């Protein structure tokens, strides 16, 4: 069965400092993994996705994630946080039947 | 291309009533999936429709149903509303069936339902 665990429910960083949002997954086959972002009262926007082409995935707005099979991890990083990055982030695993399984979300706060 | 649109954006109903939510996918997309988002349960998959047929269903009671039309637009219906049905309902579209594995699913802004 597929599952995903986001290790932090809330992360707070200062503007200009690095961001690390942690995600571990479980999958019985080579997974498809996604990071989505949700700003308040908005829908979900795709940041990036991993589909076995390259282990380091670059996304929008300077975010990237590294797929580590040995650690079953797919952590999201950004070198320098911006105030506009404050939002909720979801790590997601795709299933062969097409449905998405979401982590519980990590709320990112960015302090000026 | 226009994105996924959902109507209405906000809805207030009372217990026992029924509600219908609508989703228009991105032009050319044939798969529509529905998700429920609540603070307690997070984001959970409801069902997926492709070519007017339900292809996949999540673990929700039969009060939750849906359909898809020939133009790929989809509706979701919840009958006999309960307080616990208060949630943000998101729909997502993708070009093909089972888009959540390799293809990107594109989400709409959601319909926020409040049941009193």
PDB file of C-alpha atoms in Angstrom:
ATOM      1  CA  UNK A   1       0.000   0.000   0.000  1.00  0.00           C
ATOM      2  CA  UNK A   2       1.050   3.553  -0.615  1.00  0.00           C
ATOM      3  CA  UNK A   3       1.446   6.060   2.177  1.00  0.00           C
ATOM      4  CA  UNK A   4       3.212   9.303   2.886  1.00  0.00           C
ATOM      5  CA  UNK A   5       4.297  10.943   6.149  1.00  0.00           C
ATOM      6  CA  UNK A   6       5.206  14.577   6.573  1.00  0.00           C
ATOM      7  CA  UNK A   7       7.474  14.774   9.554  1.00  0.00           C
ATOM      8  CA  UNK A   8       6.671  18.334  10.638  1.00  0.00           C
ATOM      9  CA  UNK A   9       3.225  19.841  10.976  1.00  0.00           C
ATOM     10  CA  UNK A  10       4.650  23.335  11.234  1.00  0.00           C
ATOM     11  CA  UNK A  11       7.954  24.900  10.159  1.00  0.00           C
ATOM     12  CA  UNK A  12       8.965  28.474  10.832  1.00  0.00           C
ATOM     13  CA  UNK A  13      11.891  30.193   9.097  1.00  0.00           C
ATOM     14  CA  UNK A  14      13.167  33.724   8.687  1.00  0.00           C
ATOM     15  CA  UNK A  15      13.037  35.416   5.319  1.00  0.00           C
ATOM     16  CA  UNK A  16      16.212  34.733   3.372  1.00  0.00           C
ATOM     17  CA  UNK A  17      17.066  31.502   5.224  1.00  0.00           C
ATOM     18  CA  UNK A  18      16.801  27.971   3.786  1.00  0.00           C
ATOM     19  CA  UNK A  19      13.609  25.946   3.854  1.00  0.00           C
ATOM     20  CA  UNK A  20      13.465  22.201   4.511  1.00  0.00           C
ATOM     21  CA  UNK A  21      10.143  20.352   4.555  1.00  0.00           C
ATOM     22  CA  UNK A  22      10.508  16.641   5.236  1.00  0.00           C
ATOM     23  CA  UNK A  23       8.545  13.796   3.676  1.00  0.00           C
ATOM     24  CA  UNK A  24       8.886  10.016   3.887  1.00  0.00           C
ATOM     25  CA  UNK A  25       6.934   7.653   1.689  1.00  0.00           C
ATOM     26  CA  UNK A  26       6.029   4.005   1.529  1.00  0.00           C
ATOM     27  CA  UNK A  27       5.371   2.265  -1.762  1.00  0.00           C
ATOM     28  CA  UNK A  28       5.344  -1.300  -3.017  1.00  0.00           C
ATOM     29  CA  UNK A  29       6.470  -0.131  -6.460  1.00  0.00           C
ATOM     30  CA  UNK A  30       8.503   2.699  -7.924  1.00  0.00           C
ATOM     31  CA  UNK A  31       6.496   5.723  -6.788  1.00  0.00           C
ATOM     32  CA  UNK A  32       5.286   8.903  -8.338  1.00  0.00           C
ATOM     33  CA  UNK A  33       5.761  11.699  -5.842  1.00  0.00           C
ATOM     34  CA  UNK A  34       4.528  15.264  -5.852  1.00  0.00           C
ATOM     35  CA  UNK A  35       4.713  18.393  -3.761  1.00  0.00           C
ATOM     36  CA  UNK A  36       1.711  20.695  -3.859  1.00  0.00           C
ATOM     37  CA  UNK A  37       1.287  24.084  -2.188  1.00  0.00           C
ATOM     38  CA  UNK A  38      -1.942  25.595  -0.919  1.00  0.00           C
ATOM     39  CA  UNK A  39      -2.202  29.266  -0.093  1.00  0.00           C
ATOM     40  CA  UNK A  40      -5.048  30.386   2.198  1.00  0.00           C
ATOM     41  CA  UNK A  41      -8.465  30.000   0.607  1.00  0.00           C
ATOM     42  CA  UNK A  42      -6.940  28.760  -2.607  1.00  0.00           C
ATOM     43  CA  UNK A  43      -6.730  25.457  -4.425  1.00  0.00           C
ATOM     44  CA  UNK A  44      -3.649  23.283  -4.742  1.00  0.00           C
ATOM     45  CA  UNK A  45      -0.787  24.207  -7.027  1.00  0.00           C
ATOM     46  CA  UNK A  46       1.828  21.732  -8.193  1.00  0.00           C
ATOM     47  CA  UNK A  47       5.371  22.657  -7.155  1.00  0.00           C
ATOM     48  CA  UNK A  48       7.167  19.659  -8.627  1.00  0.00           C
ATOM     49  CA  UNK A  49       6.874  15.960  -9.345  1.00  0.00           C
ATOM     50  CA  UNK A  50       9.122  12.911  -9.429  1.00  0.00           C
ATOM     51  CA  UNK A  51       8.412  10.178 -11.939  1.00  0.00           C
ATOM     52  CA  UNK A  52      11.738   8.275 -11.960  1.00  0.00           C
ATOM     53  CA  UNK A  53      13.495  10.399 -14.594  1.00  0.00           C
ATOM     54  CA  UNK A  54      15.945  12.169 -12.271  1.00  0.00           C
ATOM     55  CA  UNK A  55      16.407  12.000  -8.518  1.00  0.00           C
ATOM     56  CA  UNK A  56      16.841  15.769  -8.111  1.00  0.00           C
ATOM     57  CA  UNK A  57      13.693  17.500  -9.239  1.00  0.00           C
ATOM     58  CA  UNK A  58      13.466  21.228  -9.780  1.00  0.00           C
ATOM     59  CA  UNK A  59      10.141  22.953  -9.439  1.00  0.00           C
ATOM     60  CA  UNK A  60       8.632  26.383  -9.576  1.00  0.00           C
ATOM     61  CA  UNK A  61       9.593  29.373  -7.428  1.00  0.00           C
ATOM     62  CA  UNK A  62      13.057  28.010  -6.624  1.00  0.00           C
ATOM     63  CA  UNK A  63      11.899  24.831  -4.887  1.00  0.00           C
ATOM     64  CA  UNK A  64      13.519  21.473  -5.445  1.00  0.00           C
ATOM     65  CA  UNK A  65      13.262  17.993  -3.992  1.00  0.00           C
ATOM     66  CA  UNK A  66      15.548  14.988  -3.935  1.00  0.00           C
ATOM     67  CA  UNK A  67      14.259  11.436  -4.222  1.00  0.00           C
ATOM     68  CA  UNK A  68      16.266   9.095  -1.995  1.00  0.00           C
ATOM     69  CA  UNK A  69      15.175   5.509  -2.404  1.00  0.00           C
ATOM     70  CA  UNK A  70      17.454   4.169   0.331  1.00  0.00           C
ATOM     71  CA  UNK A  71      15.899   6.561   2.831  1.00  0.00           C
ATOM     72  CA  UNK A  72      12.379   6.488   1.300  1.00  0.00           C
ATOM     73  CA  UNK A  73      12.423  10.261   1.472  1.00  0.00           C
ATOM     74  CA  UNK A  74      11.395  13.133  -0.779  1.00  0.00           C
ATOM     75  CA  UNK A  75      12.300  16.301   1.128  1.00  0.00           C
ATOM     76  CA  UNK A  76      11.453  19.725  -0.288  1.00  0.00           C
ATOM     77  CA  UNK A  77      14.045  22.490  -0.096  1.00  0.00           C
ATOM     78  CA  UNK A  78      14.526  26.099  -1.092  1.00  0.00           C
ATOM     79  CA  UNK A  79      17.771  28.025  -0.564  1.00  0.00           C
ATOM     80  CA  UNK A  80      16.183  31.298   0.498  1.00  0.00           C
ATOM     81  CA  UNK A  81      12.661  31.759   1.859  1.00  0.00           C
ATOM     82  CA  UNK A  82      10.452  34.591   0.710  1.00  0.00           C
ATOM     83  CA  UNK A  83       7.449  35.992   2.542  1.00  0.00           C
ATOM     84  CA  UNK A  84       5.223  34.791  -0.289  1.00  0.00           C
ATOM     85  CA  UNK A  85       6.270  31.171   0.443  1.00  0.00           C
ATOM     86  CA  UNK A  86       4.122  31.138   3.582  1.00  0.00           C
ATOM     87  CA  UNK A  87       1.498  28.477   2.875  1.00  0.00           C
ATOM     88  CA  UNK A  88       0.651  24.835   3.503  1.00  0.00           C
ATOM     89  CA  UNK A  89       2.684  22.230   1.652  1.00  0.00           C
ATOM     90  CA  UNK A  90       1.565  18.712   0.863  1.00  0.00           C
ATOM     91  CA  UNK A  91       3.719  15.750  -0.041  1.00  0.00           C
ATOM     92  CA  UNK A  92       1.730  13.380  -2.223  1.00  0.00           C
ATOM     93  CA  UNK A  93       2.173   9.872  -3.590  1.00  0.00           C
ATOM     94  CA  UNK A  94       0.379   8.761  -6.711  1.00  0.00           C
ATOM     95  CA  UNK A  95      -1.143   5.312  -7.033  1.00  0.00           C
ATOM     96  CA  UNK A  96      -1.449   3.019 -10.040  1.00  0.00           C
ATOM     97  CA  UNK A  97      -5.196   3.546  -9.953  1.00  0.00           C
ATOM     98  CA  UNK A  98      -4.615   7.248 -10.316  1.00  0.00           C
ATOM     99  CA  UNK A  99      -5.767   8.574  -6.975  1.00  0.00           C
ATOM    100  CA  UNK A 100      -3.455  10.784  -4.965  1.00  0.00           C
ATOM    101  CA  UNK A 101      -2.616  10.046  -1.340  1.00  0.00           C
ATOM    102  CA  UNK A 102      -1.801  13.197   0.604  1.00  0.00           C
ATOM    103  CA  UNK A 103       0.355  13.730   3.633  1.00  0.00           C
ATOM    104  CA  UNK A 104      -1.111  15.683   6.525  1.00  0.00           C
ATOM    105  CA  UNK A 105       0.540  18.874   5.371  1.00  0.00           C
ATOM    106  CA  UNK A 106       3.259  21.182   6.708  1.00  0.00           C
ATOM    107  CA  UNK A 107       2.414  24.763   7.432  1.00  0.00           C
ATOM    108  CA  UNK A 108       5.322  27.029   6.555  1.00  0.00           C
ATOM    109  CA  UNK A 109       5.605  30.386   8.306  1.00  0.00           C
ATOM    110  CA  UNK A 110       8.122  32.977   7.121  1.00  0.00           C
ATOM    111  CA  UNK A 111       9.184  35.683   9.560  1.00  0.00           C
ATOM    112  CA  UNK A 112      10.418  39.050   8.293  1.00  0.00           C
TER     113      UNK A 112
ATOM    114  CA  UNK B   1      -6.002  27.664 -21.243  1.00  0.00           C
ATOM    115  CA  UNK B   2      -8.518  28.324 -18.530  1.00  0.00           C
ATOM    116  CA  UNK B   3      -7.951  26.388 -15.347  1.00  0.00           C
ATOM    117  CA  UNK B   4     -10.286  24.089 -13.473  1.00  0.00           C
ATOM    118  CA  UNK B   5     -13.379  25.938 -12.348  1.00  0.00           C
ATOM    119  CA  UNK B   6     -15.711  24.995  -9.532  1.00  0.00           C
ATOM    120  CA  UNK B   7     -19.115  26.388  -8.666  1.00  0.00           C
ATOM    121  CA  UNK B   8     -20.332  27.563  -6.313  1.00  0.00           C
ATOM    122  CA  UNK B   9     -17.343  28.720  -4.293  1.00  0.00           C
ATOM    123  CA  UNK B  10     -19.220  28.851  -1.022  1.00  0.00           C
ATOM    124  CA  UNK B  11     -22.330  27.085   0.169  1.00  0.00           C
ATOM    125  CA  UNK B  12     -24.282  26.936   3.412  1.00  0.00           C
ATOM    126  CA  UNK B  13     -26.754  24.113   3.973  1.00  0.00           C
ATOM    127  CA  UNK B  14     -28.576  22.580   6.917  1.00  0.00           C
ATOM    128  CA  UNK B  15     -28.473  18.996   8.096  1.00  0.00           C
ATOM    129  CA  UNK B  16     -30.594  16.636   6.063  1.00  0.00           C
ATOM    130  CA  UNK B  17     -30.472  18.703   2.896  1.00  0.00           C
ATOM    131  CA  UNK B  18     -28.673  17.658  -0.238  1.00  0.00           C
ATOM    132  CA  UNK B  19     -26.134  19.584  -2.286  1.00  0.00           C
ATOM    133  CA  UNK B  20     -24.705  19.469  -5.801  1.00  0.00           C
ATOM    134  CA  UNK B  21     -21.274  20.821  -6.637  1.00  0.00           C
ATOM    135  CA  UNK B  22     -19.990  21.397 -10.151  1.00  0.00           C
ATOM    136  CA  UNK B  23     -16.558  21.116 -11.717  1.00  0.00           C
ATOM    137  CA  UNK B  24     -15.422  22.085 -15.215  1.00  0.00           C
ATOM    138  CA  UNK B  25     -12.047  20.575 -16.132  1.00  0.00           C
ATOM    139  CA  UNK B  26      -9.328  22.113 -18.240  1.00  0.00           C
ATOM    140  CA  UNK B  27     -10.257  21.941 -21.908  1.00  0.00           C
ATOM    141  CA  UNK B  28      -9.179  18.597 -23.344  1.00  0.00           C
ATOM    142  CA  UNK B  29      -8.895  16.873 -19.983  1.00  0.00           C
ATOM    143  CA  UNK B  30     -11.079  13.794 -19.693  1.00  0.00           C
ATOM    144  CA  UNK B  31     -10.460  12.717 -16.115  1.00  0.00           C
ATOM    145  CA  UNK B  32     -12.002  14.452 -13.126  1.00  0.00           C
ATOM    146  CA  UNK B  33     -11.265  13.501  -9.538  1.00  0.00           C
ATOM    147  CA  UNK B  34     -12.871  14.793  -6.361  1.00  0.00           C
ATOM    148  CA  UNK B  35     -11.238  15.251  -2.962  1.00  0.00           C
ATOM    149  CA  UNK B  36     -12.544  16.292   0.443  1.00  0.00           C
ATOM    150  CA  UNK B  37     -10.372  18.464   2.692  1.00  0.00           C
ATOM    151  CA  UNK B  38     -11.107  18.806   6.407  1.00  0.00           C
ATOM    152  CA  UNK B  39      -8.880  19.946   9.293  1.00  0.00           C
ATOM    153  CA  UNK B  40      -9.181  16.572  11.005  1.00  0.00           C
ATOM    154  CA  UNK B  41      -8.874  14.121   8.119  1.00  0.00           C
ATOM    155  CA  UNK B  42      -6.831  16.170   5.696  1.00  0.00           C
ATOM    156  CA  UNK B  43      -7.240  15.565   1.975  1.00  0.00           C
ATOM    157  CA  UNK B  44      -9.070  12.385   1.040  1.00  0.00           C
ATOM    158  CA  UNK B  45      -9.937  10.957  -2.350  1.00  0.00           C
ATOM    159  CA  UNK B  46     -13.643  10.667  -3.126  1.00  0.00           C
ATOM    160  CA  UNK B  47     -13.848   9.335  -6.693  1.00  0.00           C
ATOM    161  CA  UNK B  48     -12.565   9.640 -10.242  1.00  0.00           C
ATOM    162  CA  UNK B  49     -14.573   9.864 -13.434  1.00  0.00           C
ATOM    163  CA  UNK B  50     -13.329   9.220 -16.944  1.00  0.00           C
ATOM    164  CA  UNK B  51     -15.437   9.053 -20.081  1.00  0.00           C
ATOM    165  CA  UNK B  52     -18.612   9.416 -18.029  1.00  0.00           C
ATOM    166  CA  UNK B  53     -17.793   6.347 -15.910  1.00  0.00           C
ATOM    167  CA  UNK B  54     -16.672   6.144 -12.316  1.00  0.00           C
ATOM    168  CA  UNK B  55     -13.260   4.466 -12.449  1.00  0.00           C
ATOM    169  CA  UNK B  56     -12.136   4.621  -8.859  1.00  0.00           C
ATOM    170  CA  UNK B  57     -13.811   5.295  -5.530  1.00  0.00           C
ATOM    171  CA  UNK B  58     -12.554   6.237  -2.106  1.00  0.00           C
ATOM    172  CA  UNK B  59     -13.841   5.133   1.252  1.00  0.00           C
ATOM    173  CA  UNK B  60     -16.900   7.336   1.618  1.00  0.00           C
ATOM    174  CA  UNK B  61     -20.550   6.407   2.276  1.00  0.00           C
ATOM    175  CA  UNK B  62     -23.060   6.070  -0.506  1.00  0.00           C
ATOM    176  CA  UNK B  63     -24.446   9.528   0.293  1.00  0.00           C
ATOM    177  CA  UNK B  64     -21.578  10.817  -1.792  1.00  0.00           C
ATOM    178  CA  UNK B  65     -22.106  10.329  -5.499  1.00  0.00           C
ATOM    179  CA  UNK B  66     -21.091  11.916  -8.727  1.00  0.00           C
ATOM    180  CA  UNK B  67     -21.400  11.876 -12.437  1.00  0.00           C
ATOM    181  CA  UNK B  68     -19.616  13.085 -15.504  1.00  0.00           C
ATOM    182  CA  UNK B  69     -21.125  14.473 -18.659  1.00  0.00           C
ATOM    183  CA  UNK B  70     -20.053  13.987 -22.261  1.00  0.00           C
ATOM    184  CA  UNK B  71     -18.208  17.320 -22.200  1.00  0.00           C
ATOM    185  CA  UNK B  72     -16.182  16.027 -19.199  1.00  0.00           C
ATOM    186  CA  UNK B  73     -17.827  18.401 -16.745  1.00  0.00           C
ATOM    187  CA  UNK B  74     -18.562  16.679 -13.473  1.00  0.00           C
ATOM    188  CA  UNK B  75     -20.976  17.076 -10.617  1.00  0.00           C
ATOM    189  CA  UNK B  76     -20.766  15.755  -7.098  1.00  0.00           C
ATOM    190  CA  UNK B  77     -23.830  15.213  -4.957  1.00  0.00           C
ATOM    191  CA  UNK B  78     -24.088  14.737  -1.223  1.00  0.00           C
ATOM    192  CA  UNK B  79     -27.459  13.670   0.119  1.00  0.00           C
ATOM    193  CA  UNK B  80     -28.750  13.849   3.685  1.00  0.00           C
ATOM    194  CA  UNK B  81     -26.048  16.233   4.780  1.00  0.00           C
ATOM    195  CA  UNK B  82     -24.358  15.766   8.144  1.00  0.00           C
ATOM    196  CA  UNK B  83     -22.381  18.287  10.169  1.00  0.00           C
ATOM    197  CA  UNK B  84     -19.225  16.312   9.418  1.00  0.00           C
ATOM    198  CA  UNK B  85     -19.646  16.952   5.708  1.00  0.00           C
ATOM    199  CA  UNK B  86     -18.510  20.539   6.227  1.00  0.00           C
ATOM    200  CA  UNK B  87     -15.334  20.717   4.202  1.00  0.00           C
ATOM    201  CA  UNK B  88     -13.530  22.137   1.223  1.00  0.00           C
ATOM    202  CA  UNK B  89     -14.335  20.011  -1.816  1.00  0.00           C
ATOM    203  CA  UNK B  90     -11.662  20.093  -4.486  1.00  0.00           C
ATOM    204  CA  UNK B  91     -11.844  18.765  -7.963  1.00  0.00           C
ATOM    205  CA  UNK B  92      -8.868  17.999 -10.145  1.00  0.00           C
ATOM    206  CA  UNK B  93      -8.521  17.231 -13.825  1.00  0.00           C
ATOM    207  CA  UNK B  94      -5.930  15.410 -15.882  1.00  0.00           C
ATOM    208  CA  UNK B  95      -5.723  14.440 -19.536  1.00  0.00           C
ATOM    209  CA  UNK B  96      -6.038  10.688 -19.067  1.00  0.00           C
ATOM    210  CA  UNK B  97      -7.525   8.132 -16.759  1.00  0.00           C
ATOM    211  CA  UNK B  98      -5.536   7.429 -13.622  1.00  0.00           C
ATOM    212  CA  UNK B  99      -3.704  10.691 -14.004  1.00  0.00           C
ATOM    213  CA  UNK B 100      -2.496  10.712 -10.426  1.00  0.00           C
ATOM    214  CA  UNK B 101       0.291   8.248 -11.093  1.00  0.00           C
ATOM    215  CA  UNK B 102       2.458   9.914 -13.675  1.00  0.00           C
ATOM    216  CA  UNK B 103       0.453  12.837 -14.979  1.00  0.00           C
ATOM    217  CA  UNK B 104      -0.176  16.014 -13.095  1.00  0.00           C
ATOM    218  CA  UNK B 105      -3.597  16.596 -11.632  1.00  0.00           C
ATOM    219  CA  UNK B 106      -4.656  20.240 -11.820  1.00  0.00           C
ATOM    220  CA  UNK B 107      -6.826  21.449  -8.994  1.00  0.00           C
ATOM    221  CA  UNK B 108      -9.633  23.948  -8.923  1.00  0.00           C
ATOM    222  CA  UNK B 109     -10.099  26.533  -6.140  1.00  0.00           C
ATOM    223  CA  UNK B 110     -12.630  24.351  -4.342  1.00  0.00           C
ATOM    224  CA  UNK B 111     -16.140  24.710  -2.988  1.00  0.00           C
ATOM    225  CA  UNK B 112     -16.358  25.412   0.713  1.00  0.00           C
ATOM    226  CA  UNK B 113     -19.438  23.736   2.179  1.00  0.00           C
ATOM    227  CA  UNK B 114     -20.715  24.594   5.620  1.00  0.00           C
ATOM    228  CA  UNK B 115     -23.423  22.378   7.093  1.00  0.00           C
ATOM    229  CA  UNK B 116     -25.382  23.875   9.998  1.00  0.00           C
TER     230      UNK B 116
END
